[in-house]
Short mmCIF file of C-alpha atoms and ligand atoms in Angstrom, two decimals:
data_model
loop_
_atom_site.label_atom_id
_atom_site.label_comp_id
_atom_site.label_asym_id
_atom_site.label_seq_id
_atom_site.Cartn_x
_atom_site.Cartn_y
_atom_site.Cartn_z
CA MET A 1 -0.08 0.01 -0.01
CA LYS A 2 1.52 3.33 -1.05
CA ASN A 3 0.32 5.37 1.85
CA LYS A 4 1.20 2.97 4.59
CA ILE A 5 2.71 4.75 7.55
CA TYR A 6 4.38 3.01 10.50
CA THR A 7 2.85 2.85 13.91
CA PHE A 8 4.91 3.66 17.06
CA ASP A 9 5.17 0.00 17.89
CA GLU A 10 6.32 -0.87 14.36
CA ALA A 11 8.78 1.99 14.60
CA LEU A 12 10.33 0.51 17.82
CA ASN A 13 10.86 -2.81 16.09
CA LEU A 14 12.17 -1.70 12.75
CA ASN A 15 15.40 -3.42 11.86
CA GLU A 16 18.63 -1.37 11.62
CA LYS A 17 18.96 -1.63 7.84
CA LEU A 18 15.47 -0.35 7.26
CA TYR A 19 15.58 2.61 9.51
CA HIS A 20 18.92 3.57 8.20
CA SER A 21 17.57 3.75 4.73
CA LEU A 22 14.62 5.81 6.05
CA TYR A 23 17.09 8.24 7.65
CA ARG A 24 19.30 8.43 4.52
CA ASN A 25 16.40 8.95 2.09
CA HIS A 26 14.15 11.18 4.26
CA ILE A 27 16.47 13.14 6.49
CA ASN A 28 20.00 13.86 5.53
CA PRO A 29 22.20 11.69 3.26
CA GLY A 30 25.26 13.84 3.86
CA LEU A 31 25.13 13.32 7.66
CA TYR A 32 24.40 9.66 7.19
CA SER A 33 27.55 9.22 5.26
CA ILE A 34 29.61 11.14 7.92
CA TYR A 35 28.15 8.86 10.66
CA LYS A 36 29.17 5.85 8.59
CA ILE A 37 32.73 7.06 8.25
CA LEU A 38 32.92 7.61 11.93
CA GLY A 39 31.58 4.08 12.53
CA PHE A 40 28.45 5.36 14.24
CA ASN A 41 26.26 3.49 11.78
CA LYS A 42 26.69 0.43 14.09
CA MET A 43 24.66 1.82 16.82
CA ASP A 44 21.36 -0.05 17.12
CA ILE A 45 20.20 1.45 20.50
CA LYS A 46 18.01 -0.39 22.88
CA SER A 47 18.00 2.10 25.66
CA ALA A 48 20.16 4.71 27.57
CA TYR A 49 20.80 5.45 31.10
CA GLY A 50 23.30 7.87 32.72
CA LEU A 51 26.31 7.69 30.43
CA GLU A 52 25.46 4.26 29.17
CA ILE A 53 23.95 3.68 25.74
CA ILE A 54 22.88 0.07 25.64
CA LEU A 55 22.96 -1.47 22.15
CA LYS A 56 20.70 -4.35 20.96
CA ASN A 57 23.84 -6.49 20.47
CA GLY A 58 24.54 -6.14 24.24
CA LYS A 59 27.41 -3.70 24.02
CA ILE A 60 27.41 -0.80 26.46
CA VAL A 61 28.79 2.45 25.07
CA LEU A 62 29.89 5.29 27.33
CA ASP A 63 28.54 8.63 26.08
CA PHE A 64 31.40 11.18 26.54
CA THR A 65 29.62 13.77 24.31
CA SER A 66 26.78 14.78 26.58
CA GLY A 67 24.83 15.29 23.43
CA ILE A 68 26.98 18.40 22.96
CA GLY A 69 25.89 19.75 26.31
CA VAL A 70 22.27 18.73 26.55
CA LEU A 71 22.95 15.72 28.84
CA GLY A 72 24.18 17.42 31.92
CA LEU A 73 22.34 14.82 33.93
CA GLY A 74 23.01 12.01 31.57
CA HIS A 75 20.40 9.95 29.77
CA ASN A 76 17.10 9.31 31.57
CA HIS A 77 18.11 10.51 34.99
CA GLU A 78 15.88 8.78 37.48
CA ARG A 79 14.62 12.03 39.19
CA ILE A 80 13.79 13.56 35.75
CA ILE A 81 11.94 10.44 34.77
CA GLU A 82 10.06 10.48 37.99
CA VAL A 83 8.93 14.05 37.40
CA GLU A 84 7.90 13.16 33.86
CA LYS A 85 5.95 10.17 35.09
CA LYS A 86 4.27 12.28 37.77
CA CYS A 87 3.25 14.88 35.11
CA HIS A 88 1.63 12.11 33.04
CA ASP A 89 -0.03 10.34 36.02
CA LEU A 90 -1.51 13.71 37.13
CA ASN A 91 -2.46 14.72 33.64
CA ILE A 92 -0.90 18.10 34.25
CA ILE A 93 -1.61 20.80 31.82
CA ASP A 94 1.04 21.10 29.09
CA ILE A 95 -0.47 23.60 26.79
CA GLN A 96 -2.06 26.63 28.52
CA LYS A 97 -2.27 29.51 26.11
CA PHE A 98 -4.53 31.51 28.41
CA GLY A 99 -4.29 32.13 32.13
CA ILE A 100 -1.49 32.04 34.61
CA ASN A 101 0.68 28.95 34.34
CA LYS A 102 1.98 27.84 37.78
CA LEU A 103 4.98 25.80 36.68
CA GLN A 104 6.15 28.65 34.36
CA ALA A 105 5.86 31.08 37.25
CA VAL A 106 7.83 28.79 39.59
CA LEU A 107 10.59 28.06 37.11
CA ALA A 108 11.01 31.72 36.36
CA TYR A 109 11.11 32.42 40.21
CA ASN A 110 13.73 29.65 40.77
CA LEU A 111 15.97 31.12 37.96
CA SER A 112 15.72 34.50 39.55
CA LYS A 113 16.88 32.98 42.88
CA LEU A 114 19.73 31.12 41.19
CA LEU A 115 21.02 34.06 39.11
CA PRO A 116 22.45 37.26 40.55
CA ASP A 117 20.24 40.35 41.13
CA PRO A 118 18.71 41.94 39.08
CA LEU A 119 18.24 38.99 36.70
CA ASP A 120 14.76 38.11 37.68
CA THR A 121 12.55 37.98 34.60
CA SER A 122 12.41 35.06 32.15
CA PHE A 123 11.16 34.47 28.69
CA PHE A 124 10.86 30.70 27.85
CA THR A 125 11.72 29.18 24.53
CA VAL A 126 12.01 25.74 23.00
CA SER A 127 15.58 26.11 21.69
CA GLY A 128 18.83 27.97 22.32
CA ALA A 129 18.71 29.99 19.24
CA GLU A 130 15.25 31.18 20.10
CA ALA A 131 16.55 32.38 23.49
CA VAL A 132 19.21 34.39 21.65
CA GLU A 133 16.68 35.78 19.27
CA ALA A 134 14.65 36.92 22.22
CA GLY A 135 17.78 38.59 23.66
CA ILE A 136 18.54 40.38 20.50
CA LYS A 137 14.98 41.57 20.19
CA LEU A 138 14.95 42.76 23.78
CA ILE A 139 18.15 44.71 23.27
CA THR A 140 16.66 46.38 20.12
CA ARG A 141 13.51 47.44 21.94
CA ALA A 142 15.21 48.57 25.15
CA GLN A 143 17.80 50.72 23.46
CA PRO A 144 17.16 53.98 21.72
CA ARG A 145 16.73 53.88 17.83
CA TYR A 146 20.05 55.44 17.19
CA LYS A 147 21.82 52.44 18.63
CA LYS A 148 21.90 50.21 15.60
CA TYR A 149 25.11 48.32 16.09
CA PHE A 150 25.94 45.08 17.77
CA ILE A 151 29.24 43.55 18.69
CA SER A 152 30.01 39.87 18.42
CA PHE A 153 33.11 37.80 18.51
CA ASP A 154 35.24 35.69 16.10
CA GLU A 155 34.48 31.97 16.42
CA ASP A 156 31.52 32.44 18.76
CA TYR A 157 28.41 30.28 18.19
CA HIS A 158 24.89 31.52 19.03
CA GLY A 159 22.62 29.26 16.80
CA LYS A 160 21.47 29.05 13.29
CA THR A 161 18.16 30.88 13.04
CA HIS A 162 18.38 34.05 10.96
CA GLY A 163 18.76 36.47 13.91
CA ALA A 164 21.20 34.26 15.90
CA LEU A 165 23.20 33.52 12.72
CA SER A 166 24.13 37.25 12.61
CA PHE A 167 26.22 36.67 15.63
CA THR A 168 27.52 33.12 14.88
CA ASN A 169 30.91 33.60 13.47
CA SER A 170 32.05 30.01 13.76
CA GLU A 171 32.58 27.88 10.64
CA LYS A 172 30.96 30.33 8.23
CA PHE A 173 27.56 28.92 9.03
CA SER A 174 25.97 32.05 7.58
CA ARG A 175 27.39 31.58 4.11
CA GLY A 176 24.68 31.99 1.44
CA PHE A 177 22.03 33.29 3.77
CA HIS A 178 20.41 36.67 4.27
CA VAL A 179 21.11 36.97 8.00
CA GLY A 180 18.54 38.64 10.32
CA ILE A 181 20.58 41.60 11.41
CA ASN A 182 22.35 43.49 8.56
CA ARG A 183 25.92 42.44 8.22
CA GLU A 184 27.04 46.03 8.39
CA ASN A 185 25.41 46.40 11.80
CA VAL A 186 27.28 43.63 13.39
CA ILE A 187 30.95 44.32 14.33
CA THR A 188 32.96 41.22 14.92
CA LEU A 189 35.95 41.43 17.21
CA GLU A 190 38.61 39.04 18.32
CA PRO A 191 37.85 38.08 21.87
CA GLY A 192 40.46 38.79 24.51
CA ASN A 193 41.47 42.26 23.77
CA ILE A 194 39.69 44.97 25.58
CA ASN A 195 41.38 47.66 23.63
CA SER A 196 39.78 46.59 20.36
CA LEU A 197 36.35 46.94 22.01
CA ILE A 198 37.16 50.43 23.39
CA LYS A 199 38.42 51.47 19.96
CA VAL A 200 35.27 50.30 18.11
CA VAL A 201 33.02 52.04 20.69
CA ASN A 202 34.99 55.27 20.27
CA GLU A 203 34.63 54.96 16.54
CA HIS A 204 30.86 54.69 16.94
CA SER A 205 30.47 57.45 19.43
CA ILE A 206 28.12 60.38 18.83
CA ASP A 207 29.33 62.59 21.57
CA LYS A 208 31.08 62.18 24.99
CA ASN A 209 28.03 60.34 26.49
CA LYS A 210 26.54 58.59 23.58
CA ASN A 211 27.50 55.79 21.15
CA LYS A 212 25.70 53.79 18.53
CA ILE A 213 26.33 50.29 20.02
CA ALA A 214 23.16 48.67 21.25
CA GLY A 215 24.48 45.39 22.62
CA LEU A 216 27.35 42.92 22.90
CA ILE A 217 26.89 39.17 22.70
CA ILE A 218 29.47 36.80 23.97
CA GLU A 219 30.16 33.19 24.94
CA PRO A 220 31.89 32.94 28.28
CA ILE A 221 33.75 29.95 26.87
CA GLN A 222 33.64 29.54 23.09
CA GLY A 223 31.72 26.28 22.58
CA GLN A 224 32.96 25.44 19.05
CA THR A 225 36.66 25.78 19.88
CA LEU A 226 36.89 25.51 23.62
CA GLY A 227 38.11 28.96 23.57
CA LEU A 228 38.91 30.17 27.09
CA LEU A 229 38.91 33.95 27.48
CA PRO A 230 41.83 35.50 29.35
CA ASN A 231 41.35 36.10 33.14
CA ASN A 232 39.40 39.27 33.88
CA TYR A 233 38.56 39.89 30.13
CA LEU A 234 34.78 39.22 30.73
CA LYS A 235 34.89 41.52 33.86
CA GLU A 236 36.56 44.30 31.80
CA VAL A 237 33.97 43.91 29.06
CA VAL A 238 31.02 44.11 31.29
CA ARG A 239 32.37 47.07 33.29
CA PHE A 240 33.15 48.95 30.04
CA CYS A 241 29.76 48.18 28.49
CA LYS A 242 27.82 49.21 31.54
CA LYS A 243 29.83 52.52 31.66
CA ASN A 244 28.93 53.12 27.93
CA ASN A 245 25.25 52.01 28.01
CA ILE A 246 25.91 48.83 25.86
CA LEU A 247 23.74 45.84 26.89
CA VAL A 248 25.64 42.61 27.47
CA LEU A 249 24.15 39.24 26.64
CA ILE A 250 26.16 36.25 27.97
CA ASP A 251 25.30 33.09 26.15
CA GLU A 252 25.39 30.15 28.68
CA ILE A 253 23.49 27.75 26.42
CA LYS A 254 26.38 25.32 26.11
CA VAL A 255 28.63 25.94 29.25
CA GLY A 256 25.94 26.86 31.82
CA MET A 257 23.98 24.45 34.09
CA GLY A 258 27.07 23.38 35.98
CA ARG A 259 29.32 22.27 33.13
CA THR A 260 32.36 24.26 34.37
CA GLY A 261 31.81 23.63 38.13
CA LYS A 262 29.60 26.64 38.76
CA LEU A 263 25.87 26.86 37.83
CA PHE A 264 26.64 29.57 35.38
CA SER A 265 30.15 30.00 34.04
CA PHE A 266 30.17 33.75 34.01
CA SER A 267 30.17 33.46 37.93
CA HIS A 268 33.83 32.42 37.64
CA GLU A 269 34.43 36.06 36.76
CA ASN A 270 31.98 37.49 39.15
CA VAL A 271 30.13 39.53 36.45
CA ILE A 272 26.49 40.32 36.03
CA PRO A 273 25.24 40.51 32.47
CA ASP A 274 22.08 42.34 31.41
CA ILE A 275 20.82 39.19 29.68
CA VAL A 276 21.66 35.55 30.00
CA THR A 277 20.57 32.82 27.75
CA ILE A 278 20.20 29.20 28.95
CA SER A 279 19.07 26.00 27.25
CA LYS A 280 20.46 22.57 26.53
CA ALA A 281 20.96 20.96 30.02
CA LEU A 282 18.05 23.05 31.46
CA GLY A 283 15.76 20.33 29.95
CA GLY A 284 17.26 17.56 32.13
CA GLY A 285 18.24 15.67 28.93
CA LYS A 286 14.59 15.05 28.30
CA ARG A 287 12.77 18.15 27.17
CA ALA A 288 13.50 21.00 24.73
CA ILE A 289 13.46 24.16 26.72
CA GLY A 290 15.48 27.48 26.77
CA ALA A 291 15.20 30.71 28.65
CA MET A 292 16.25 34.33 28.07
CA VAL A 293 16.63 35.93 31.52
CA THR A 294 16.92 39.64 32.08
CA SER A 295 16.00 42.26 34.66
CA ALA A 296 12.49 43.55 35.23
CA LYS A 297 13.77 46.97 34.31
CA LEU A 298 14.90 46.04 30.89
CA SER A 299 11.94 43.83 30.33
CA LYS A 300 9.69 46.78 31.18
CA LEU A 301 11.60 49.04 28.87
CA ALA A 302 11.16 46.59 25.97
CA TYR A 303 7.64 45.24 26.51
CA GLY A 304 6.29 47.13 29.46
CA LYS A 305 3.22 48.59 27.87
CA ARG A 306 0.19 46.29 27.91
CA LYS A 307 -0.20 46.56 24.14
CA ASP A 308 3.41 45.20 23.81
CA SER A 309 3.08 42.40 26.22
CA ALA A 310 2.73 39.82 23.39
CA LEU A 311 4.93 41.52 20.90
CA HIS A 312 7.40 38.72 21.27
CA SER A 313 6.12 35.14 21.79
CA THR A 314 6.53 31.54 20.77
CA THR A 315 3.79 28.90 20.67
CA PHE A 316 5.61 26.18 22.68
CA SER A 317 7.03 28.48 25.24
CA GLY A 318 7.00 26.87 28.70
CA LEU A 319 5.03 23.62 28.26
CA GLY A 320 4.01 22.26 31.62
CA THR A 321 6.14 19.02 31.61
CA SER A 322 9.16 21.01 30.20
CA CYS A 323 8.94 23.50 33.07
CA ALA A 324 8.56 20.66 35.55
CA VAL A 325 11.62 18.89 34.25
CA ALA A 326 13.62 22.12 34.22
CA ILE A 327 12.60 22.87 37.84
CA GLU A 328 13.96 19.41 38.81
CA ALA A 329 17.11 19.78 36.79
CA LEU A 330 17.87 23.09 38.55
CA ASN A 331 17.13 21.49 41.90
CA ILE A 332 19.44 18.56 41.21
CA ILE A 333 22.36 20.70 40.00
CA SER A 334 22.09 23.31 42.76
CA GLU A 335 21.88 20.75 45.51
CA ASN A 336 24.63 20.49 48.19
CA TYR A 337 27.95 19.28 46.81
CA PHE A 338 26.77 18.61 43.23
CA LEU A 339 28.88 21.37 41.76
CA ASP A 340 31.85 20.62 44.15
CA ASP A 341 31.65 17.11 42.81
CA VAL A 342 31.67 18.29 39.25
CA GLN A 343 34.73 20.45 39.98
CA ALA A 344 36.49 17.46 41.67
CA LYS A 345 35.83 15.11 38.78
CA GLY A 346 36.81 17.79 36.35
CA ASP A 347 40.10 18.26 38.18
CA TYR A 348 40.66 14.50 38.27
CA LEU A 349 39.94 14.05 34.56
CA LEU A 350 42.24 16.90 33.70
CA GLN A 351 45.08 15.48 35.88
CA GLU A 352 44.67 12.07 34.24
CA LEU A 353 44.77 13.50 30.75
CA GLN A 354 47.77 15.56 31.68
CA LYS A 355 49.47 12.35 32.62
CA LEU A 356 48.75 11.02 29.08
CA LYS A 357 50.21 14.11 27.69
CA THR A 358 53.45 13.40 29.72
CA LYS A 359 53.32 9.80 28.55
CA TYR A 360 52.76 10.65 24.85
CA PRO A 361 54.53 13.98 24.34
CA LYS A 362 54.76 13.66 20.64
CA ALA A 363 51.05 12.83 20.11
CA ILE A 364 49.52 15.25 22.72
CA VAL A 365 50.38 18.90 22.68
CA GLU A 366 47.89 20.30 25.23
CA VAL A 367 45.03 19.45 27.47
CA LYS A 368 42.79 22.28 28.38
CA GLY A 369 39.25 23.29 29.59
CA LYS A 370 37.25 23.97 32.66
CA GLY A 371 35.25 21.70 34.92
CA LEU A 372 33.96 18.86 32.75
CA TYR A 373 34.43 20.62 29.48
CA LEU A 374 37.90 19.47 28.41
CA GLY A 375 39.84 19.08 25.18
CA VAL A 376 42.86 16.93 24.24
CA ILE A 377 44.85 18.71 21.45
CA PHE A 378 46.86 16.33 19.22
CA ASN A 379 49.93 17.11 17.20
CA PHE A 380 49.01 15.69 13.75
CA ILE A 381 51.79 17.38 11.78
CA PRO A 382 54.33 14.48 11.80
CA TYR A 383 51.57 11.99 10.85
CA GLU A 384 50.18 14.20 8.24
CA LYS A 385 53.64 14.34 6.50
CA LYS A 386 54.02 10.59 6.58
CA ILE A 387 50.44 9.89 5.33
CA ARG A 388 50.85 12.41 2.51
CA ARG A 389 53.77 10.38 1.27
CA LEU A 390 51.32 7.47 0.84
CA ASN A 391 49.76 9.71 -1.90
CA ILE A 392 46.18 9.03 -1.01
CA PRO A 393 44.47 11.53 -3.30
CA PHE A 394 41.02 11.76 -1.71
CA ILE A 395 41.68 13.46 1.54
CA ASN A 396 40.97 17.15 1.46
CA ASP A 397 41.02 17.85 5.10
CA MET A 398 43.67 15.65 6.60
CA GLN A 399 43.15 16.76 10.20
CA VAL A 400 39.50 15.99 10.10
CA ALA A 401 40.30 12.55 8.74
CA LEU A 402 42.87 11.88 11.42
CA MET A 403 40.65 12.98 14.25
CA GLY A 404 37.82 10.96 12.67
CA SER A 405 39.97 7.84 12.91
CA ILE A 406 40.49 8.41 16.68
CA VAL A 407 36.79 9.01 17.34
CA ARG A 408 35.95 5.93 15.28
CA ALA A 409 38.44 3.75 17.08
CA LEU A 410 37.32 4.98 20.49
CA TYR A 411 33.75 4.00 19.50
CA ARG A 412 34.36 0.77 17.64
CA ASP A 413 37.22 -0.71 19.74
CA TYR A 414 36.63 0.79 23.22
CA ASN A 415 32.79 1.52 23.26
CA ILE A 416 33.29 5.18 24.04
CA LEU A 417 31.37 7.92 22.16
CA THR A 418 33.32 11.14 21.61
CA HIS A 419 33.26 13.99 19.14
CA PHE A 420 35.24 16.87 17.74
CA THR A 421 34.23 20.09 15.96
CA PRO A 422 35.42 21.13 12.50
CA PRO A 423 36.96 24.46 13.53
CA ARG A 424 39.42 22.51 15.78
CA PRO A 425 39.94 19.15 14.20
CA SER A 426 43.02 18.34 16.19
CA MET A 427 41.06 18.63 19.49
CA LEU A 428 39.22 15.68 20.86
CA VAL A 429 36.33 17.09 22.94
CA VAL A 430 35.94 15.44 26.31
CA MET A 431 32.61 16.34 27.71
CA PRO A 432 30.96 13.57 29.84
CA PRO A 433 27.58 14.13 31.56
CA LEU A 434 28.09 15.73 35.00
CA VAL A 435 26.95 12.47 36.62
CA VAL A 436 30.08 10.57 35.29
CA THR A 437 31.71 8.33 37.91
CA LYS A 438 35.42 8.06 38.70
CA GLU A 439 35.35 4.55 37.26
CA GLN A 440 33.93 5.81 34.01
CA ILE A 441 36.56 8.51 33.77
CA ASN A 442 39.21 5.78 34.36
CA GLN A 443 37.62 3.68 31.63
CA PHE A 444 37.86 6.57 29.19
CA VAL A 445 41.48 7.37 30.13
CA ASP A 446 42.57 3.76 29.89
CA ALA A 447 40.99 3.54 26.47
CA LEU A 448 42.82 6.63 25.17
CA ASP A 449 46.00 5.32 26.76
CA ASP A 450 45.65 2.01 25.05
CA LEU A 451 44.87 3.57 21.70
CA LEU A 452 47.87 5.88 21.92
CA GLY A 453 50.10 3.02 23.02
CA LYS A 454 49.23 1.08 19.84
CA GLY A 455 50.48 3.96 17.72
CA LEU A 456 48.59 6.58 15.81
CA LEU A 457 50.17 6.03 12.44
CA ARG A 458 48.86 2.43 12.21
CA LEU A 459 45.45 3.65 13.27
CA PHE A 460 45.37 6.47 10.73
CA SER A 461 46.48 4.26 7.76
CA LYS A 462 43.96 1.53 8.64
CA PHE A 463 41.14 4.13 8.79
CA LEU A 464 42.09 5.91 5.64
CA ILE A 465 42.47 2.72 3.68
CA GLY A 466 39.37 1.25 5.15
CA ASN A 467 37.27 4.26 4.34
CA VAL A 468 38.51 4.91 0.77
CA LYS A 469 35.02 4.09 -0.65
CA GLU A 470 33.23 6.25 1.91
CA ILE A 471 35.53 9.20 1.74
CA LEU A 472 35.47 9.13 -2.18
C1 LIG B 501 26.42 28.74 22.99
C2 LIG B 501 25.30 28.40 22.12
N1 LIG B 501 24.34 29.32 21.78
C3 LIG B 501 23.24 28.99 21.05
C4 LIG B 501 23.06 27.68 20.63
C5 LIG B 501 21.88 27.36 19.77
O1 LIG B 501 21.08 26.52 20.39
P1 LIG B 501 20.08 25.57 19.55
O2 LIG B 501 20.85 24.66 18.69
O3 LIG B 501 19.20 24.85 20.54
O4 LIG B 501 19.24 26.54 18.71
C6 LIG B 501 24.07 26.73 20.89
C7 LIG B 501 23.82 25.34 20.34
O5 LIG B 501 24.83 24.69 20.22
C8 LIG B 501 25.24 27.03 21.71
O6 LIG B 501 26.09 26.13 21.93
#
């Protein structure tokens, strides 16, 4: 029958080959081929809990990617599941488009208690980019019309919707698109140098007290490159912007919610932005939710008149169960010792990786990061030279191919899921869920040790030869 569609039960029982072809034909053949090269096509998943992804063939894979930051609490955290179940058992209201929603109100209150004053007013979204959009729109409304310019930073990532894309400078994701904010109105600076910010603001000044810059949007740690800002830089930026009436949006979507050992990573610098965006781990690994949090004063400036109160909105903002889960996620992360434990485990992982660097000084050049967001940077140059001598014509990005072979081997041979980002192909991103145990950290470090001990050249050659067909 031509129009047959699958039921949920049928979907659950589809065999691997069939759902792979559905994905390839109906979602994204390009991504499918990348997953195949990385070996992730052999991942027929039965269930997932904590760091463990349990495959139908009985293998248990440790997830050291945290779903790029979503899985702060790991997969299916028991307290999150309990809240979900309770919501279903009680038939709580998910969609309430009219009237005062209790769980939204409580979530907003909790965020106001966990963030520094005066950040006390929330707008809920479904995704990170939407939270960024809400922040940009708030800045535009709250600032006078002559303030038409924004400042963003090289290699920052803020999402891929048209507005957020105007500030995403990583990987040229905006190529070929008409971005939301005119390109000429976004000034992109290299992060780390306060003088370049001062210079740009001076160049856009109208008189001694006025300039044309409306807002500045920044990641406290650059999420595509694990770019750490110099000490005090964020503090200087916030202080300078406050003095010059430029609103600061700090994007905590990737590194907030405890990832760096503090609930929000800007707290390491003791600064208070005008706007903060949060998402990913806020949903407890189960729900899609984000938030743009600002002060009552700014919110009033932007949308204070009753006629403007629905000027910015989104249909799925603050679903009941999403709010319930976010309330629980915030409670878990802010409970006694949770963050101390994240810090201790981060320190331990860093120390173990540093030991590997000492053991394999030719292969590893640097280990860096904060809390449980770490990166191992490899020196591929000697290997590149040797492999180029093999004259394999099909490799256009050798570093991506070499890191791909490490990620594939960690998955296929050691049952550990890791990832890397194209802007830093020589860096293996090590980002386990915050609930990782010491044993799981040891398992990861032992795997990397074993892999390095066997020699990278052999691994690279095997990968490249084995994937000739795929890479072509
Ligand atoms: C720092 C940061 N901002 C914004 C976003 C966009 O979030 P989303 O993909 O949910 O739209 C991301 C996503 O990776 C991010 O890391």
